[in-house]
């Protein structure tokens, strides 16, 4: 049995997992992605959920949903429960050794797979199937998410990522011509960690004034910004902060401080009162903080339409309609997850809402018989102490039936979560089921900071 030593580290933040994979071994050469029929460009639609890009992927003919993550080096599958027909080619069992003292994790390394994304295809692709039940995006996303892909897809194309239209134009570097854009900020990408990890420079307003900070470009994080304390650079946690559970690490929970920083600049684009997490120093041991000061996540990136050009080491930012949205923490205190289905009768065609990118399995409401259906079950999985939801008595395990008079199955989970991030003072009426008893609650959204 082969054991591979990896710097394999992931954060499960309050809403989503962030998975960093930095290989300490040389991957077997594999066929790169190419556009079909030698085309110059193509396109793929995506879902935007919890600030993350979810793309449809065909793996050996089976349709899956992957997170598109600039912060990951290899293609990883971590959930295939509902894909029993998926076959991985040339598979061998390995063990992945993570940071810390934890035991190696069982995994499968598979060679020679066909992977298709939109109009791009890789005919000899290496994937890793990780057997770790704690790595499961799907409950917090509200639809199946099976894996994650980054560098393998980015490295051969110039990708025009439009967060407002929710599509990605896939361009061949040989034929791509940059358009003149006076309102864009174009800068270089610095690649590190075996040239797979992209870093960009931003400006942070510290006690020493505006300073340059090097940030991992991390589209696989739903957060805005992670910063690492650095006294020499003046990067300190502001007094106005609160201690919180930041996520679940490969070998345990991660804690730190949540706050807002006054100003963050990308080029001349100024963002103010940016939600920021400072993990405790114990969790970032091994990261050279003199070279890297943090990570730039999806809640910042979604405020721009991006041109990500790995071949030429460039990235271009252009403000979009999300740019002026305020940065807020969850003002309800609730974390909600999809936790299965509830059987019900009286099916109505109008009750259908969509679950995933898979056409065959795309109905959240699944018709079993003429009048017997399964509807999504949304459950409270965490409540922040002292929050409005906590004060009125909502509890972990409560099953949500209605929100503001609307039946819960008519919400996408991402849309439901969005209700809690804007409009301070907004009234939220919620009907829940607690051990078979229906109870109604009412509370008002309140800012944490």
CSV table of C-alpha atoms in Angstrom, one decimal:
chain,number,residue,atom,x,y,z
A,1,UNK,CA,0.0,0.0,0.0
A,2,UNK,CA,1.4,3.4,-1.0
A,3,UNK,CA,1.4,6.3,1.3
A,4,UNK,CA,1.7,9.8,-0.2
A,5,UNK,CA,2.6,12.7,2.1
A,6,UNK,CA,0.6,15.7,1.2
A,7,UNK,CA,0.2,19.2,2.6
A,8,UNK,CA,-3.5,18.6,2.6
A,9,UNK,CA,-5.4,21.1,4.5
A,10,UNK,CA,-9.0,22.2,4.5
A,11,UNK,CA,-11.2,24.6,6.3
A,12,UNK,CA,-14.9,24.0,6.7
A,13,UNK,CA,-16.0,27.5,7.4
A,14,UNK,CA,-19.4,28.5,8.7
A,15,UNK,CA,-21.0,28.0,5.3
A,16,UNK,CA,-18.6,26.1,3.2
A,17,UNK,CA,-15.4,24.0,2.9
A,18,UNK,CA,-12.2,25.5,1.6
A,19,UNK,CA,-9.8,22.8,0.4
A,20,UNK,CA,-6.1,23.5,-0.2
A,21,UNK,CA,-4.0,20.8,-1.8
A,22,UNK,CA,-0.3,21.3,-2.3
A,23,UNK,CA,1.4,18.2,-3.6
A,24,UNK,CA,4.8,17.2,-2.2
A,25,UNK,CA,5.2,14.7,-5.0
A,26,UNK,CA,5.5,14.9,-8.8
A,27,UNK,CA,2.2,14.0,-10.5
A,28,UNK,CA,2.3,11.7,-13.4
A,29,UNK,CA,2.0,13.6,-16.7
A,30,UNK,CA,-1.5,13.8,-18.0
A,31,UNK,CA,-3.2,15.1,-21.1
A,32,UNK,CA,-4.1,18.8,-20.7
A,33,UNK,CA,-7.6,20.2,-21.5
A,34,UNK,CA,-8.2,21.1,-25.1
A,35,UNK,CA,-11.2,22.8,-26.7
A,36,UNK,CA,-13.3,20.5,-28.8
A,37,UNK,CA,-12.8,20.5,-32.6
A,38,UNK,CA,-9.8,22.8,-32.2
A,39,UNK,CA,-12.1,25.7,-31.5
A,40,UNK,CA,-10.8,29.1,-30.3
A,41,UNK,CA,-13.3,29.5,-27.5
A,42,UNK,CA,-16.2,27.9,-25.7
A,43,UNK,CA,-18.5,28.5,-22.8
A,44,UNK,CA,-19.9,26.9,-19.6
A,45,UNK,CA,-22.7,28.0,-17.4
A,46,UNK,CA,-22.3,27.9,-13.6
A,47,UNK,CA,-24.3,28.1,-10.4
A,48,UNK,CA,-23.3,30.7,-7.8
A,49,UNK,CA,-24.0,29.4,-4.3
A,50,UNK,CA,-22.5,30.8,-1.1
A,51,UNK,CA,-20.1,32.9,-3.3
A,52,UNK,CA,-18.8,29.8,-4.9
A,53,UNK,CA,-18.7,28.8,-8.6
A,54,UNK,CA,-20.3,25.4,-9.2
A,55,UNK,CA,-19.7,24.0,-12.7
A,56,UNK,CA,-21.1,20.8,-14.4
A,57,UNK,CA,-18.4,18.2,-15.1
A,58,UNK,CA,-18.6,15.0,-17.1
A,59,UNK,CA,-16.3,12.4,-15.7
A,60,UNK,CA,-16.2,9.2,-17.8
A,61,UNK,CA,-19.7,10.1,-19.1
A,62,UNK,CA,-21.2,10.7,-15.6
A,63,UNK,CA,-22.5,14.2,-14.9
A,64,UNK,CA,-21.1,15.7,-11.6
A,65,UNK,CA,-20.9,19.1,-10.0
A,66,UNK,CA,-17.5,20.6,-9.0
A,67,UNK,CA,-16.4,23.7,-7.3
A,68,UNK,CA,-14.1,25.8,-9.4
A,69,UNK,CA,-11.3,26.6,-7.0
A,70,UNK,CA,-8.1,28.6,-7.9
A,71,UNK,CA,-6.7,27.5,-4.6
A,72,UNK,CA,-6.4,23.8,-5.4
A,73,UNK,CA,-3.7,22.0,-7.4
A,74,UNK,CA,-5.3,18.7,-8.3
A,75,UNK,CA,-8.7,17.3,-9.2
A,76,UNK,CA,-10.4,15.8,-6.2
A,77,UNK,CA,-13.6,13.8,-5.7
A,78,UNK,CA,-15.0,13.6,-2.2
A,79,UNK,CA,-18.7,12.7,-2.6
A,80,UNK,CA,-20.1,10.1,-5.0
A,81,UNK,CA,-22.9,8.6,-2.9
A,82,UNK,CA,-25.6,9.1,-5.5
A,83,UNK,CA,-23.3,8.2,-8.4
A,84,UNK,CA,-23.0,4.4,-8.1
A,85,UNK,CA,-22.4,4.1,-11.8
A,86,UNK,CA,-19.2,6.2,-11.7
A,87,UNK,CA,-16.1,4.2,-12.8
A,88,UNK,CA,-12.6,5.4,-12.2
A,89,UNK,CA,-9.9,4.0,-14.5
A,90,UNK,CA,-6.6,2.6,-13.5
A,91,UNK,CA,-7.3,3.1,-9.8
A,92,UNK,CA,-5.0,2.3,-7.0
A,93,UNK,CA,-5.4,2.7,-3.2
A,94,UNK,CA,-3.2,5.2,-1.5
A,95,UNK,CA,-3.1,7.1,1.8
A,96,UNK,CA,-2.9,10.8,2.2
A,97,UNK,CA,-1.1,12.1,5.2
A,98,UNK,CA,-2.4,15.5,6.4
A,99,UNK,CA,-0.9,18.2,8.5
A,100,UNK,CA,-0.5,17.4,12.2
A,101,UNK,CA,-0.6,14.1,14.0
A,102,UNK,CA,-3.7,12.6,12.4
A,103,UNK,CA,-3.8,9.2,10.8
A,104,UNK,CA,-3.3,8.9,7.0
A,105,UNK,CA,-6.6,9.1,5.1
A,106,UNK,CA,-7.5,6.4,2.7
A,107,UNK,CA,-8.0,7.5,-0.9
A,108,UNK,CA,-8.0,6.4,-4.5
A,109,UNK,CA,-5.6,7.7,-7.2
A,110,UNK,CA,-7.1,7.1,-10.7
A,111,UNK,CA,-5.3,7.7,-14.0
A,112,UNK,CA,-6.5,8.0,-17.6
A,113,UNK,CA,-10.0,9.4,-17.0
A,114,UNK,CA,-12.0,11.6,-19.5
A,115,UNK,CA,-13.1,14.9,-18.0
A,116,UNK,CA,-15.2,17.3,-19.9
A,117,UNK,CA,-16.1,20.9,-18.8
A,118,UNK,CA,-18.3,22.8,-21.3
A,119,UNK,CA,-16.5,22.7,-24.6
A,120,UNK,CA,-13.1,21.6,-23.1
A,121,UNK,CA,-12.0,18.0,-22.6
A,122,UNK,CA,-9.1,16.2,-21.0
A,123,UNK,CA,-8.8,12.7,-22.2
A,124,UNK,CA,-6.1,11.4,-19.8
A,125,UNK,CA,-7.0,13.0,-16.5
A,126,UNK,CA,-5.7,12.1,-13.0
A,127,UNK,CA,-8.3,12.4,-10.2
A,128,UNK,CA,-8.1,11.6,-6.5
A,129,UNK,CA,-11.1,10.1,-4.6
A,130,UNK,CA,-10.9,11.0,-0.9
A,131,UNK,CA,-12.6,8.8,1.6
A,132,UNK,CA,-13.4,11.3,4.3
A,133,UNK,CA,-17.1,11.7,5.3
A,134,UNK,CA,-16.4,15.1,7.0
A,135,UNK,CA,-15.6,16.6,3.5
A,136,UNK,CA,-19.1,17.0,2.2
A,137,UNK,CA,-20.2,20.3,0.7
A,138,UNK,CA,-23.7,19.2,-0.3
A,139,UNK,CA,-25.7,19.7,3.0
A,140,UNK,CA,-24.5,23.3,3.2
A,141,UNK,CA,-25.0,24.0,-0.5
A,142,UNK,CA,-28.5,22.5,-0.8
A,143,UNK,CA,-27.6,20.4,-3.9
A,144,UNK,CA,-25.0,17.7,-4.7
A,145,UNK,CA,-21.4,18.8,-5.0
A,146,UNK,CA,-19.1,16.0,-5.8
A,147,UNK,CA,-15.6,17.4,-6.2
A,148,UNK,CA,-13.3,20.3,-6.8
A,149,UNK,CA,-11.0,21.4,-9.7
A,150,UNK,CA,-8.6,24.2,-10.1
A,151,UNK,CA,-5.1,24.4,-11.7
A,152,UNK,CA,-5.8,21.4,-14.0
A,153,UNK,CA,-8.5,23.5,-15.7
A,154,UNK,CA,-7.1,27.0,-15.5
A,155,UNK,CA,-3.6,26.3,-16.7
A,156,UNK,CA,-4.2,26.1,-20.4
A,157,UNK,CA,-6.9,28.7,-20.9
A,158,UNK,CA,-7.8,32.3,-20.5
A,159,UNK,CA,-11.0,32.2,-18.6
A,160,UNK,CA,-13.5,35.1,-18.7
A,161,UNK,CA,-15.5,34.7,-15.5
A,162,UNK,CA,-18.7,36.7,-15.5
A,163,UNK,CA,-20.3,36.5,-12.0
A,164,UNK,CA,-23.4,38.5,-13.1
A,165,UNK,CA,-24.3,36.4,-16.1
A,166,UNK,CA,-23.0,33.2,-14.4
A,167,UNK,CA,-21.0,32.0,-17.3
A,168,UNK,CA,-17.4,31.4,-18.1
A,169,UNK,CA,-15.9,31.9,-21.6
A,170,UNK,CA,-13.1,29.5,-22.2
A,171,UNK,CA,-10.5,31.0,-24.6
A,172,UNK,CA,-7.5,29.7,-26.3
A,173,UNK,CA,-4.4,31.8,-25.5
A,174,UNK,CA,-3.2,31.6,-29.1
A,175,UNK,CA,-6.2,33.5,-30.4
A,176,UNK,CA,-7.3,35.6,-27.5
A,177,UNK,CA,-7.1,39.4,-27.8
A,178,UNK,CA,-7.5,41.6,-24.7
A,179,UNK,CA,-10.1,44.4,-25.2
A,180,UNK,CA,-9.2,47.9,-24.1
A,181,UNK,CA,-10.8,48.5,-20.8
A,182,UNK,CA,-10.2,51.8,-19.0
A,183,UNK,CA,-12.3,50.7,-16.0
A,184,UNK,CA,-10.4,47.4,-15.5
A,185,UNK,CA,-7.4,46.7,-13.2
A,186,UNK,CA,-4.9,44.3,-14.8
A,187,UNK,CA,-2.1,42.9,-12.7
A,188,UNK,CA,0.3,39.9,-12.6
A,189,UNK,CA,-0.3,36.6,-10.9
A,190,UNK,CA,2.6,35.2,-8.9
A,191,UNK,CA,2.6,31.4,-8.9
A,192,UNK,CA,4.1,29.5,-6.0
A,193,UNK,CA,4.0,26.0,-4.5
A,194,UNK,CA,5.3,24.1,-7.5
A,195,UNK,CA,3.7,26.9,-9.7
A,196,UNK,CA,0.2,25.8,-9.0
A,197,UNK,CA,-1.0,28.4,-6.4
A,198,UNK,CA,-1.9,31.9,-7.7
A,199,UNK,CA,-1.1,34.9,-5.6
A,200,UNK,CA,-2.1,38.6,-6.1
A,201,UNK,CA,-1.1,41.7,-4.4
A,202,UNK,CA,-3.7,43.9,-2.7
A,203,UNK,CA,-3.4,46.9,-0.3
A,204,UNK,CA,-4.5,46.8,3.3
A,205,UNK,CA,-5.0,49.8,5.6
A,206,UNK,CA,-3.0,49.0,8.7
A,207,UNK,CA,-1.8,51.2,11.6
A,208,UNK,CA,1.3,51.8,9.4
A,209,UNK,CA,-0.8,53.1,6.6
A,210,UNK,CA,-1.5,51.4,3.3
A,211,UNK,CA,0.7,48.3,2.9
A,212,UNK,CA,1.0,45.7,0.1
A,213,UNK,CA,-0.2,42.2,1.1
A,214,UNK,CA,0.3,39.0,-0.8
A,215,UNK,CA,-2.9,36.9,-0.9
A,216,UNK,CA,-3.7,33.5,-2.2
A,217,UNK,CA,-6.4,33.9,-4.9
A,218,UNK,CA,-9.0,31.5,-3.5
A,219,UNK,CA,-12.2,31.2,-5.4
A,220,UNK,CA,-13.0,28.0,-3.4
A,221,UNK,CA,-13.5,30.1,-0.3
A,222,UNK,CA,-16.9,31.6,0.3
A,223,UNK,CA,-15.5,34.1,2.8
A,224,UNK,CA,-14.3,37.6,1.9
A,225,UNK,CA,-10.8,37.7,3.4
A,226,UNK,CA,-8.5,35.7,5.7
A,227,UNK,CA,-5.6,37.6,7.2
A,228,UNK,CA,-2.7,36.3,9.2
A,229,UNK,CA,-1.5,38.4,12.1
A,230,UNK,CA,1.9,40.0,11.4
A,231,UNK,CA,3.2,42.6,13.9
A,232,UNK,CA,6.1,43.6,11.6
A,233,UNK,CA,3.6,44.6,8.9
A,234,UNK,CA,1.1,46.1,11.2
A,235,UNK,CA,-1.5,43.4,10.5
A,236,UNK,CA,-3.4,43.1,13.8
A,237,UNK,CA,-6.9,42.0,14.8
A,238,UNK,CA,-9.0,45.2,15.4
A,239,UNK,CA,-10.4,45.7,18.8
A,240,UNK,CA,-13.9,45.4,17.5
A,241,UNK,CA,-13.9,41.7,16.9
A,242,UNK,CA,-15.5,38.5,18.3
A,243,UNK,CA,-14.1,35.0,18.8
A,244,UNK,CA,-15.8,32.4,16.7
A,245,UNK,CA,-15.5,28.9,15.3
A,246,UNK,CA,-14.0,29.5,11.8
A,247,UNK,CA,-14.2,26.0,10.5
A,248,UNK,CA,-13.2,22.4,10.7
A,249,UNK,CA,-9.6,21.5,9.9
A,250,UNK,CA,-8.1,18.2,8.7
A,251,UNK,CA,-7.2,17.3,12.3
A,252,UNK,CA,-9.8,19.3,14.2
A,253,UNK,CA,-11.7,22.5,14.6
A,254,UNK,CA,-10.3,26.0,13.7
A,255,UNK,CA,-11.0,29.0,15.9
A,256,UNK,CA,-10.0,32.7,15.5
A,257,UNK,CA,-11.4,36.2,15.4
A,258,UNK,CA,-14.0,37.7,13.1
A,259,UNK,CA,-14.0,41.3,12.4
A,260,UNK,CA,-14.2,44.0,9.7
A,261,UNK,CA,-11.2,45.9,8.3
A,262,UNK,CA,-11.6,49.5,7.3
A,263,UNK,CA,-10.2,49.3,3.8
A,264,UNK,CA,-9.0,46.8,1.2
A,265,UNK,CA,-7.8,47.9,-2.2
A,266,UNK,CA,-7.5,45.9,-5.4
A,267,UNK,CA,-5.7,48.3,-7.7
A,268,UNK,CA,-7.8,51.5,-7.3
A,269,UNK,CA,-10.9,49.7,-6.3
A,270,UNK,CA,-11.6,50.5,-2.7
A,271,UNK,CA,-13.7,48.2,-0.5
A,272,UNK,CA,-14.6,49.3,3.0
A,273,UNK,CA,-15.7,47.5,6.1
A,274,UNK,CA,-14.7,44.1,4.7
A,275,UNK,CA,-15.6,41.0,6.7
A,276,UNK,CA,-12.3,39.4,7.7
A,277,UNK,CA,-11.2,36.3,9.6
A,278,UNK,CA,-8.0,36.0,11.6
A,279,UNK,CA,-7.3,32.3,12.4
A,280,UNK,CA,-5.3,31.6,15.6
A,281,UNK,CA,-1.6,31.3,14.9
A,282,UNK,CA,-1.6,27.6,15.8
A,283,UNK,CA,-3.6,26.8,12.7
A,284,UNK,CA,-1.3,28.5,10.2
A,285,UNK,CA,2.0,27.0,11.4
A,286,UNK,CA,4.1,26.1,8.4
A,287,UNK,CA,2.8,29.0,6.3
A,288,UNK,CA,5.6,31.6,5.7
A,289,UNK,CA,3.7,34.7,6.8
A,290,UNK,CA,6.5,37.0,5.6
A,291,UNK,CA,5.6,35.8,2.0
A,292,UNK,CA,1.8,35.3,2.4
A,293,UNK,CA,-0.5,37.4,4.4
A,294,UNK,CA,-3.8,35.7,3.8
A,295,UNK,CA,-6.4,34.6,1.2
A,296,UNK,CA,-8.8,36.5,-1.1
A,297,UNK,CA,-12.1,34.7,-1.2
A,298,UNK,CA,-15.3,34.5,-3.2
A,299,UNK,CA,-17.2,37.2,-1.4
A,300,UNK,CA,-14.7,39.7,-2.8
A,301,UNK,CA,-14.1,38.0,-6.1
A,302,UNK,CA,-17.8,37.9,-7.0
A,303,UNK,CA,-17.9,41.7,-6.9
A,304,UNK,CA,-15.8,41.7,-10.1
A,305,UNK,CA,-16.0,40.1,-13.5
A,306,UNK,CA,-12.6,38.5,-14.0
A,307,UNK,CA,-10.2,37.5,-16.8
A,308,UNK,CA,-8.0,34.8,-15.3
A,309,UNK,CA,-5.0,34.2,-17.6
A,310,UNK,CA,-2.7,31.5,-16.1
A,311,UNK,CA,-0.7,31.0,-19.4
A,312,UNK,CA,0.4,34.7,-19.3
A,313,UNK,CA,0.3,35.1,-15.5
A,314,UNK,CA,-2.3,37.9,-15.7
A,315,UNK,CA,-5.6,38.7,-14.0
A,316,UNK,CA,-8.0,41.5,-14.8
A,317,UNK,CA,-10.7,42.9,-12.4
A,318,UNK,CA,-13.8,44.9,-13.5
A,319,UNK,CA,-16.4,46.0,-11.1
A,320,UNK,CA,-19.9,44.4,-11.5
A,321,UNK,CA,-23.3,45.0,-10.0
A,322,UNK,CA,-22.3,43.1,-6.8
A,323,UNK,CA,-19.5,45.6,-6.0
A,324,UNK,CA,-21.5,48.0,-3.8
A,325,UNK,CA,-23.2,45.3,-1.8
A,326,UNK,CA,-22.3,45.8,1.9
A,327,UNK,CA,-20.1,43.2,3.6
A,328,UNK,CA,-22.1,41.6,6.5
A,329,UNK,CA,-21.9,38.6,8.7
A,330,UNK,CA,-25.0,36.5,9.0
A,331,UNK,CA,-27.4,38.7,10.9
A,332,UNK,CA,-29.7,35.9,12.1
A,333,UNK,CA,-27.1,33.7,13.7
A,334,UNK,CA,-28.5,30.6,11.9
A,335,UNK,CA,-26.6,28.0,9.9
A,336,UNK,CA,-28.9,25.9,7.9
A,337,UNK,CA,-28.2,22.8,5.9
A,338,UNK,CA,-30.0,20.3,3.7
A,339,UNK,CA,-30.5,17.1,5.6
A,340,UNK,CA,-32.5,14.8,3.4
A,341,UNK,CA,-36.1,14.8,2.3
A,342,UNK,CA,-39.6,14.8,3.8
A,343,UNK,CA,-42.3,12.6,2.2
A,344,UNK,CA,-45.6,14.4,1.5
A,345,UNK,CA,-48.8,14.1,-0.6
A,346,UNK,CA,-50.7,16.4,-2.8
A,347,UNK,CA,-48.1,17.1,-5.5
A,348,UNK,CA,-48.4,20.3,-7.5
A,349,UNK,CA,-46.4,21.0,-10.6
A,350,UNK,CA,-45.8,24.6,-9.4
A,351,UNK,CA,-44.0,23.2,-6.4
A,352,UNK,CA,-41.0,22.1,-8.5
A,353,UNK,CA,-37.7,23.8,-7.8
A,354,UNK,CA,-34.3,22.8,-9.0
A,355,UNK,CA,-31.7,20.9,-7.0
A,356,UNK,CA,-28.6,20.3,-9.1
A,357,UNK,CA,-26.9,20.7,-12.4
A,358,UNK,CA,-27.8,17.2,-13.4
A,359,UNK,CA,-30.8,17.2,-15.7
A,360,UNK,CA,-31.8,13.7,-14.7
A,361,UNK,CA,-31.7,14.5,-11.0
A,362,UNK,CA,-32.5,18.2,-11.2
A,363,UNK,CA,-35.8,18.2,-9.2
A,364,UNK,CA,-35.8,19.1,-5.6
A,365,UNK,CA,-39.3,17.8,-5.5
A,366,UNK,CA,-39.1,14.2,-6.7
A,367,UNK,CA,-42.3,12.6,-7.9
A,368,UNK,CA,-42.5,9.0,-6.7
A,369,UNK,CA,-46.2,8.3,-7.4
A,370,UNK,CA,-49.0,10.5,-8.8
A,371,UNK,CA,-49.5,12.2,-5.5
A,372,UNK,CA,-46.5,11.2,-3.4
A,373,UNK,CA,-43.4,13.4,-3.4
A,374,UNK,CA,-40.2,14.0,-1.6
A,375,UNK,CA,-39.4,17.6,-0.6
A,376,UNK,CA,-36.1,19.0,0.7
A,377,UNK,CA,-35.6,19.0,4.5
A,378,UNK,CA,-33.8,22.1,5.8
A,379,UNK,CA,-32.5,21.9,9.3
A,380,UNK,CA,-30.8,24.3,11.7
A,381,UNK,CA,-27.2,22.9,12.2
A,382,UNK,CA,-25.7,25.7,14.2
A,383,UNK,CA,-26.7,28.9,16.1
A,384,UNK,CA,-24.4,31.7,17.1
A,385,UNK,CA,-24.6,32.4,20.8
A,386,UNK,CA,-26.3,35.7,21.6
A,387,UNK,CA,-27.7,36.1,18.0
A,388,UNK,CA,-31.4,37.0,17.3
A,389,UNK,CA,-32.2,33.4,16.5
A,390,UNK,CA,-30.6,32.2,19.8
A,391,UNK,CA,-32.3,34.8,21.9
A,392,UNK,CA,-35.8,33.8,20.8
A,393,UNK,CA,-35.2,30.2,21.4
A,394,UNK,CA,-34.6,28.5,18.0
A,395,UNK,CA,-32.6,25.3,18.5
A,396,UNK,CA,-30.1,23.1,16.6
A,397,UNK,CA,-32.1,20.3,15.0
A,398,UNK,CA,-35.2,22.3,14.3
A,399,UNK,CA,-36.6,21.5,10.9
A,400,UNK,CA,-37.7,24.6,9.0
A,401,UNK,CA,-41.2,24.5,7.4
A,402,UNK,CA,-41.8,28.1,6.3
A,403,UNK,CA,-39.9,31.4,6.1
A,404,UNK,CA,-41.9,34.7,5.9
A,405,UNK,CA,-45.0,32.7,4.9
A,406,UNK,CA,-43.3,30.9,2.0
A,407,UNK,CA,-43.0,27.1,2.1
A,408,UNK,CA,-39.4,26.1,2.6
A,409,UNK,CA,-39.2,23.8,-0.5
A,410,UNK,CA,-39.7,26.8,-2.7
A,411,UNK,CA,-36.4,28.3,-1.6
A,412,UNK,CA,-33.0,27.4,-2.9
A,413,UNK,CA,-30.7,27.0,0.1
A,414,UNK,CA,-28.4,29.7,-1.1
A,415,UNK,CA,-31.4,32.1,-1.5
A,416,UNK,CA,-32.6,31.3,2.0
A,417,UNK,CA,-29.1,32.0,3.4
A,418,UNK,CA,-29.0,35.3,1.5
A,419,UNK,CA,-32.0,36.6,3.4
A,420,UNK,CA,-29.8,36.8,6.5
A,421,UNK,CA,-27.0,39.0,5.1
A,422,UNK,CA,-28.8,42.1,4.1
A,423,UNK,CA,-31.4,44.6,5.4
A,424,UNK,CA,-30.7,45.0,9.1
A,425,UNK,CA,-33.9,45.2,11.0
A,426,UNK,CA,-35.8,43.0,8.6
A,427,UNK,CA,-38.4,40.8,10.3
A,428,UNK,CA,-38.0,37.1,9.8
A,429,UNK,CA,-41.0,34.9,10.5
A,430,UNK,CA,-40.2,31.2,10.7
A,431,UNK,CA,-42.3,28.1,11.3
A,432,UNK,CA,-40.4,25.0,12.5
A,433,UNK,CA,-41.0,21.4,13.4
A,434,UNK,CA,-39.4,20.3,16.7
A,435,UNK,CA,-39.9,16.7,17.5
A,436,UNK,CA,-43.3,16.6,15.7
A,437,UNK,CA,-44.5,19.9,17.2
A,438,UNK,CA,-44.9,22.9,14.9
A,439,UNK,CA,-43.8,26.2,16.5
A,440,UNK,CA,-43.7,29.8,15.0
A,441,UNK,CA,-41.0,32.2,15.8
A,442,UNK,CA,-40.3,35.8,14.9
A,443,UNK,CA,-37.0,37.8,15.1
A,444,UNK,CA,-35.3,40.8,13.5
A,445,UNK,CA,-31.9,40.8,11.8
A,446,UNK,CA,-29.2,42.5,13.7
A,447,UNK,CA,-25.6,43.2,12.7
A,448,UNK,CA,-22.8,41.5,14.6
A,449,UNK,CA,-20.4,44.4,13.9
